[in-house]
Short mmCIF file of C-alpha atoms in Angstrom, two decimals:
data_model
loop_
_atom_site.label_atom_id
_atom_site.label_comp_id
_atom_site.label_asym_id
_atom_site.label_seq_id
_atom_site.Cartn_x
_atom_site.Cartn_y
_atom_site.Cartn_z
CA UNK Z 1 0.00 0.00 0.00
CA UNK Z 2 1.47 3.35 -1.09
CA UNK Z 3 -0.61 6.20 0.26
CA UNK Z 4 0.24 9.75 1.30
CA UNK Z 5 0.31 10.88 4.92
CA UNK Z 6 -2.63 13.29 5.15
CA UNK Z 7 -3.35 15.52 8.15
CA UNK Z 8 -5.79 18.37 8.74
CA UNK Z 9 -7.21 18.30 5.20
CA UNK Z 10 -10.05 20.81 4.75
CA UNK Z 11 -12.28 18.93 2.32
CA UNK Z 12 -14.79 21.78 1.97
CA UNK Z 13 -12.24 23.93 0.12
CA UNK Z 14 -10.71 21.24 -2.06
CA UNK Z 15 -11.11 21.52 -5.84
CA UNK Z 16 -13.81 19.31 -7.33
CA UNK Z 17 -12.49 17.37 -10.33
CA UNK Z 18 -14.79 15.90 -13.02
CA UNK Z 19 -14.97 12.12 -12.56
CA UNK Z 20 -16.20 9.48 -14.99
CA UNK Z 21 -14.58 6.07 -14.48
CA UNK Z 22 -15.84 3.68 -17.16
CA UNK Z 23 -19.52 3.75 -18.06
CA UNK Z 24 -20.82 6.20 -15.46
CA UNK Z 25 -22.69 9.20 -16.91
CA UNK Z 26 -21.09 12.65 -16.94
CA UNK Z 27 -21.74 15.14 -14.17
CA UNK Z 28 -19.96 13.72 -11.13
CA UNK Z 29 -17.05 15.44 -9.39
CA UNK Z 30 -14.54 13.95 -6.97
CA UNK Z 31 -12.34 15.15 -4.10
CA UNK Z 32 -9.59 12.57 -3.67
CA UNK Z 33 -8.48 12.14 -0.05
CA UNK Z 34 -6.31 9.02 0.33
CA UNK Z 35 -5.22 7.57 -3.05
CA UNK Z 36 -3.05 4.46 -3.27
CA UNK Z 37 -0.67 4.89 -6.20
CA UNK Z 38 -0.06 1.12 -6.45
CA UNK Z 39 -3.59 -0.31 -6.45
CA UNK Z 40 -5.79 2.66 -7.35
CA UNK Z 41 -7.64 2.28 -4.03
CA UNK Z 42 -8.95 5.56 -2.74
CA UNK Z 43 -11.11 7.36 -0.24
CA UNK Z 44 -12.92 10.30 -1.76
CA UNK Z 45 -15.91 12.60 -1.59
CA UNK Z 46 -18.10 12.28 -4.66
CA UNK Z 47 -20.57 15.04 -5.47
CA UNK Z 48 -23.76 14.16 -7.37
CA UNK Z 49 -25.70 16.91 -9.17
CA UNK Z 50 -29.48 17.02 -8.89
CA UNK Z 51 -31.10 14.65 -11.37
CA UNK Z 52 -27.97 12.59 -12.07
CA UNK Z 53 -29.01 9.07 -13.08
CA UNK Z 54 -27.49 5.91 -14.53
CA UNK Z 55 -28.99 4.15 -17.54
CA UNK Z 56 -29.01 0.37 -17.45
CA UNK Z 57 -27.32 -2.01 -15.00
CA UNK Z 58 -23.74 -1.35 -13.97
CA UNK Z 59 -21.12 -3.09 -11.86
CA UNK Z 60 -17.84 -1.83 -10.39
CA UNK Z 61 -14.53 -3.72 -10.43
CA UNK Z 62 -13.83 -2.52 -6.87
CA UNK Z 63 -15.57 -2.95 -3.55
CA UNK Z 64 -17.55 0.19 -2.68
CA UNK Z 65 -18.26 1.59 0.77
CA UNK Z 66 -20.50 4.65 0.74
CA UNK Z 67 -21.65 6.99 3.51
CA UNK Z 68 -24.07 9.76 2.51
CA UNK Z 69 -22.97 13.13 3.88
CA UNK Z 70 -25.88 15.16 2.56
CA UNK Z 71 -28.71 14.90 0.08
CA UNK Z 72 -30.38 11.68 -0.99
CA UNK Z 73 -29.32 8.84 -3.30
CA UNK Z 74 -31.04 5.75 -4.67
CA UNK Z 75 -28.69 2.84 -5.32
CA UNK Z 76 -29.55 -0.73 -6.31
CA UNK Z 77 -33.20 -0.18 -5.41
CA UNK Z 78 -32.55 1.30 -1.96
CA UNK Z 79 -32.98 4.86 -0.70
CA UNK Z 80 -29.92 6.28 1.07
CA UNK Z 81 -30.44 9.46 3.05
CA UNK Z 82 -27.83 11.51 4.93
CA UNK Z 83 -26.27 9.24 7.57
CA UNK Z 84 -26.96 6.00 5.65
CA UNK Z 85 -24.16 3.54 4.84
CA UNK Z 86 -23.89 0.95 2.05
CA UNK Z 87 -21.33 -1.67 1.06
CA UNK Z 88 -21.25 -3.40 -2.34
CA UNK Z 89 -18.55 -5.99 -3.10
CA UNK Z 90 -16.88 -5.90 -6.50
CA UNK Z 91 -19.14 -6.92 -9.41
CA UNK Z 92 -22.35 -6.27 -7.43
CA UNK Z 93 -25.34 -5.12 -9.55
CA UNK Z 94 -25.66 -1.33 -9.22
CA UNK Z 95 -28.87 -0.44 -11.04
CA UNK Z 96 -31.08 2.59 -10.29
CA UNK Z 97 -28.32 4.97 -9.21
CA UNK Z 98 -30.12 8.29 -8.95
CA UNK Z 99 -29.70 11.63 -7.15
CA UNK Z 100 -33.08 13.28 -6.63
CA UNK Z 101 -31.24 16.37 -5.38
CA UNK Z 102 -27.65 17.51 -5.11
CA UNK Z 103 -25.84 15.07 -2.81
CA UNK Z 104 -22.38 14.23 -1.49
CA UNK Z 105 -21.04 10.90 -0.27
CA UNK Z 106 -17.83 9.70 1.34
CA UNK Z 107 -16.81 6.70 -0.76
CA UNK Z 108 -14.07 4.09 -0.20
CA UNK Z 109 -12.74 1.90 -3.04
CA UNK Z 110 -10.37 -1.00 -2.33
CA UNK Z 111 -8.86 -0.82 -5.82
CA UNK Z 112 -9.15 1.30 -8.94
CA UNK Z 113 -12.90 1.78 -9.58
CA UNK Z 114 -14.00 1.09 -13.14
CA UNK Z 115 -17.73 0.86 -13.86
CA UNK Z 116 -18.88 -1.42 -16.65
CA UNK Z 117 -22.19 -2.61 -18.07
CA UNK Z 118 -23.40 -5.74 -16.29
CA UNK Z 119 -26.15 -8.32 -16.69
CA UNK Z 120 -29.79 -8.03 -15.66
CA UNK Z 121 -30.73 -5.07 -13.38
CA UNK Z 122 -31.75 -7.44 -10.60
CA UNK Z 123 -28.54 -9.43 -10.82
CA UNK Z 124 -27.38 -11.63 -8.01
CA UNK Z 125 -26.40 -9.82 -4.83
CA UNK Z 126 -23.38 -10.95 -2.82
CA UNK Z 127 -24.33 -12.18 0.66
CA UNK Z 128 -21.93 -9.62 2.18
CA UNK Z 129 -23.75 -6.69 0.61
CA UNK Z 130 -25.02 -3.99 2.97
CA UNK Z 131 -27.65 -2.27 0.78
CA UNK Z 132 -28.88 0.48 3.14
CA UNK Z 133 -27.84 0.77 6.79
CA UNK Z 134 -29.57 3.56 8.71
CA UNK Z 135 -26.85 4.50 11.18
CA UNK Z 136 -29.23 6.82 13.09
CA UNK Z 137 -31.13 3.75 14.30
CA UNK Z 138 -28.02 1.92 15.51
CA UNK Z 139 -27.20 1.97 19.24
CA UNK Z 140 -23.85 3.29 20.41
CA UNK Z 141 -21.59 0.42 21.48
CA UNK Z 142 -18.47 -0.33 23.52
CA UNK Z 143 -15.35 1.00 21.71
CA UNK Z 144 -13.62 -2.31 22.39
CA UNK Z 145 -15.78 -3.74 19.59
CA UNK Z 146 -13.60 -1.79 17.15
CA UNK Z 147 -10.18 -1.61 18.84
CA UNK Z 148 -7.64 -3.14 21.23
CA UNK Z 149 -6.13 -0.42 23.49
CA UNK Z 150 -3.26 -1.09 25.88
CA UNK Z 151 -5.19 0.64 28.68
CA UNK Z 152 -8.85 1.25 29.40
CA UNK Z 153 -10.71 4.08 27.72
CA UNK Z 154 -12.03 6.87 29.88
CA UNK Z 155 -15.83 6.81 29.99
CA UNK Z 156 -17.48 8.88 27.29
CA UNK Z 157 -16.24 7.29 24.04
CA UNK Z 158 -18.49 5.00 21.97
CA UNK Z 159 -18.77 3.48 18.49
CA UNK Z 160 -21.23 2.25 15.89
CA UNK Z 161 -19.57 -0.53 13.89
CA UNK Z 162 -20.83 -0.43 10.30
CA UNK Z 163 -18.74 -3.24 8.86
CA UNK Z 164 -15.78 -5.46 9.77
CA UNK Z 165 -13.76 -7.38 7.19
CA UNK Z 166 -13.45 -10.84 8.74
CA UNK Z 167 -10.33 -11.64 6.71
CA UNK Z 168 -8.28 -8.55 7.64
CA UNK Z 169 -9.96 -7.11 10.74
CA UNK Z 170 -10.42 -3.83 8.91
CA UNK Z 171 -13.21 -1.81 10.52
CA UNK Z 172 -15.55 0.89 9.28
CA UNK Z 173 -17.29 2.65 12.15
CA UNK Z 174 -18.54 5.89 13.64
CA UNK Z 175 -16.75 7.07 16.77
CA UNK Z 176 -18.45 9.43 19.19
CA UNK Z 177 -16.99 11.50 22.04
CA UNK Z 178 -18.99 13.11 24.80
CA UNK Z 179 -18.39 16.84 25.51
CA UNK Z 180 -15.37 17.26 27.75
CA UNK Z 181 -13.90 13.82 26.94
CA UNK Z 182 -10.12 13.50 26.86
CA UNK Z 183 -7.36 10.90 26.81
CA UNK Z 184 -4.04 12.08 28.27
CA UNK Z 185 -1.82 9.59 26.47
CA UNK Z 186 -0.40 9.62 22.97
CA UNK Z 187 -1.52 6.83 20.63
CA UNK Z 188 0.30 4.67 18.09
CA UNK Z 189 -1.38 2.15 15.78
CA UNK Z 190 0.06 -0.85 13.89
CA UNK Z 191 -2.32 -0.21 10.97
CA UNK Z 192 -3.23 2.84 8.90
CA UNK Z 193 -6.32 4.80 9.90
CA UNK Z 194 -8.66 7.33 8.34
CA UNK Z 195 -10.90 9.82 10.10
CA UNK Z 196 -13.44 12.26 8.69
CA UNK Z 197 -15.05 14.72 11.10
CA UNK Z 198 -18.84 14.78 10.77
CA UNK Z 199 -19.59 16.97 13.77
CA UNK Z 200 -18.03 18.80 16.69
CA UNK Z 201 -14.38 19.17 17.63
CA UNK Z 202 -11.52 16.87 18.56
CA UNK Z 203 -8.12 18.33 19.37
CA UNK Z 204 -4.95 16.30 18.72
CA UNK Z 205 -2.09 17.74 20.78
CA UNK Z 206 0.87 16.55 18.68
CA UNK Z 207 1.26 14.51 15.48
CA UNK Z 208 4.60 12.80 15.04
CA UNK Z 209 7.36 15.30 15.81
CA UNK Z 210 5.18 18.31 15.02
CA UNK Z 211 2.29 20.26 16.51
CA UNK Z 212 -1.25 18.99 16.32
CA UNK Z 213 -4.53 20.66 15.38
CA UNK Z 214 -8.27 20.63 16.01
CA UNK Z 215 -10.50 18.58 13.73
CA UNK Z 216 -13.86 20.18 12.94
CA UNK Z 217 -16.61 19.34 10.45
CA UNK Z 218 -15.18 18.37 7.06
CA UNK Z 219 -11.59 17.84 8.23
CA UNK Z 220 -9.98 14.56 7.12
CA UNK Z 221 -6.86 12.62 8.06
CA UNK Z 222 -5.28 9.53 6.49
CA UNK Z 223 -2.44 8.29 8.63
CA UNK Z 224 0.04 5.43 8.02
CA UNK Z 225 0.98 3.02 10.83
CA UNK Z 226 3.34 4.11 13.58
CA UNK Z 227 2.54 7.85 13.72
CA UNK Z 228 2.43 8.95 17.36
CA UNK Z 229 -0.44 11.37 18.06
CA UNK Z 230 -2.26 12.80 21.05
CA UNK Z 231 -3.28 13.71 23.70
CA UNK Z 232 -6.87 13.87 22.44
CA UNK Z 233 -9.65 16.08 23.82
CA UNK Z 234 -13.10 17.31 22.73
CA UNK Z 235 -14.88 20.27 24.28
CA UNK Z 236 -18.23 20.16 22.48
CA UNK Z 237 -18.33 16.46 21.65
CA UNK Z 238 -17.48 14.88 18.33
CA UNK Z 239 -18.52 12.26 15.76
CA UNK Z 240 -15.97 10.93 13.26
CA UNK Z 241 -16.38 8.46 10.40
CA UNK Z 242 -13.46 6.05 10.79
CA UNK Z 243 -11.77 3.43 8.64
CA UNK Z 244 -8.94 1.22 9.95
CA UNK Z 245 -6.95 -0.98 7.59
CA UNK Z 246 -6.70 -3.92 9.98
CA UNK Z 247 -7.65 -4.40 13.61
CA UNK Z 248 -7.00 -1.12 15.46
CA UNK Z 249 -4.43 -1.76 18.15
CA UNK Z 250 -3.74 1.29 20.32
CA UNK Z 251 -0.44 1.66 22.18
CA UNK Z 252 -0.71 4.40 24.79
CA UNK Z 253 2.21 6.37 26.23
CA UNK Z 254 1.99 9.17 28.78
CA UNK Z 255 2.69 12.68 27.47
CA UNK Z 256 4.47 15.13 29.80
CA UNK Z 257 2.40 18.13 28.63
CA UNK Z 258 -0.94 16.32 28.52
CA UNK Z 259 -2.61 18.33 31.27
CA UNK Z 260 -1.64 21.68 29.76
CA UNK Z 261 -2.78 20.61 26.27
CA UNK Z 262 -6.13 19.31 27.53
CA UNK Z 263 -6.80 22.25 29.86
CA UNK Z 264 -6.01 24.77 27.12
CA UNK Z 265 -8.52 23.25 24.71
CA UNK Z 266 -11.25 22.88 27.32
CA UNK Z 267 -10.91 26.42 28.63
CA UNK Z 268 -9.98 28.39 25.49
CA UNK Z 269 -11.80 26.64 22.65
CA UNK Z 270 -15.29 28.13 22.21
CA UNK Z 271 -18.54 26.40 23.00
CA UNK Z 272 -20.44 25.67 19.79
#
């Protein structure tokens, strides 16, 4: 896997590039976030104009994970509103792709995505397909269902696991932090991770050998294994969309300036 190290990427102000891989109709734009130069895998935001529609059955040569950020999409006969998640393995039938209004989705491809004409519109669906998961209806769960930390979490962190790859341990999940939550240690992971901020704030004290930053809505990071980061603190609470490329081990180490970093964010960052 050959991906860039991405930190503090403001996706709202990225250029939107026309995107038409294979047989998809014109009109889509893409904001590439975490491209793999070897395999063509990518995480991206795809923007759908109002009225965009496919004609005839299609299939993609890559697995597709899709989380609707705003708007409303119909895909493979299922309605996906903001906050809905879908997963379609490679070669799944993708008929009825339609945007009733302008929409944006966070999309993850495990290899270069090329869309081709497929068989019948109601073609056979893979048993692993997740056609339309309403994440709003899911309960928040124990964060240990998505990670293996070296010490216990402080109360106030929770997850909604959307999908786990049984072969690799890779996890796609939402992570939520209660207002005022913090973790005084730095973290290090044996696998790469991605985070996209959906709501709120989460401050990362340091990243590697440099200073950290505060994630807010629309900020993205794609981080390779072994990058030390933390301490972590949220004043207003936070929800991130997360993708780990393998089971998320977390090695904690104490940080000498943790208290000052945490106190500064909690007292100086504004209430929202």
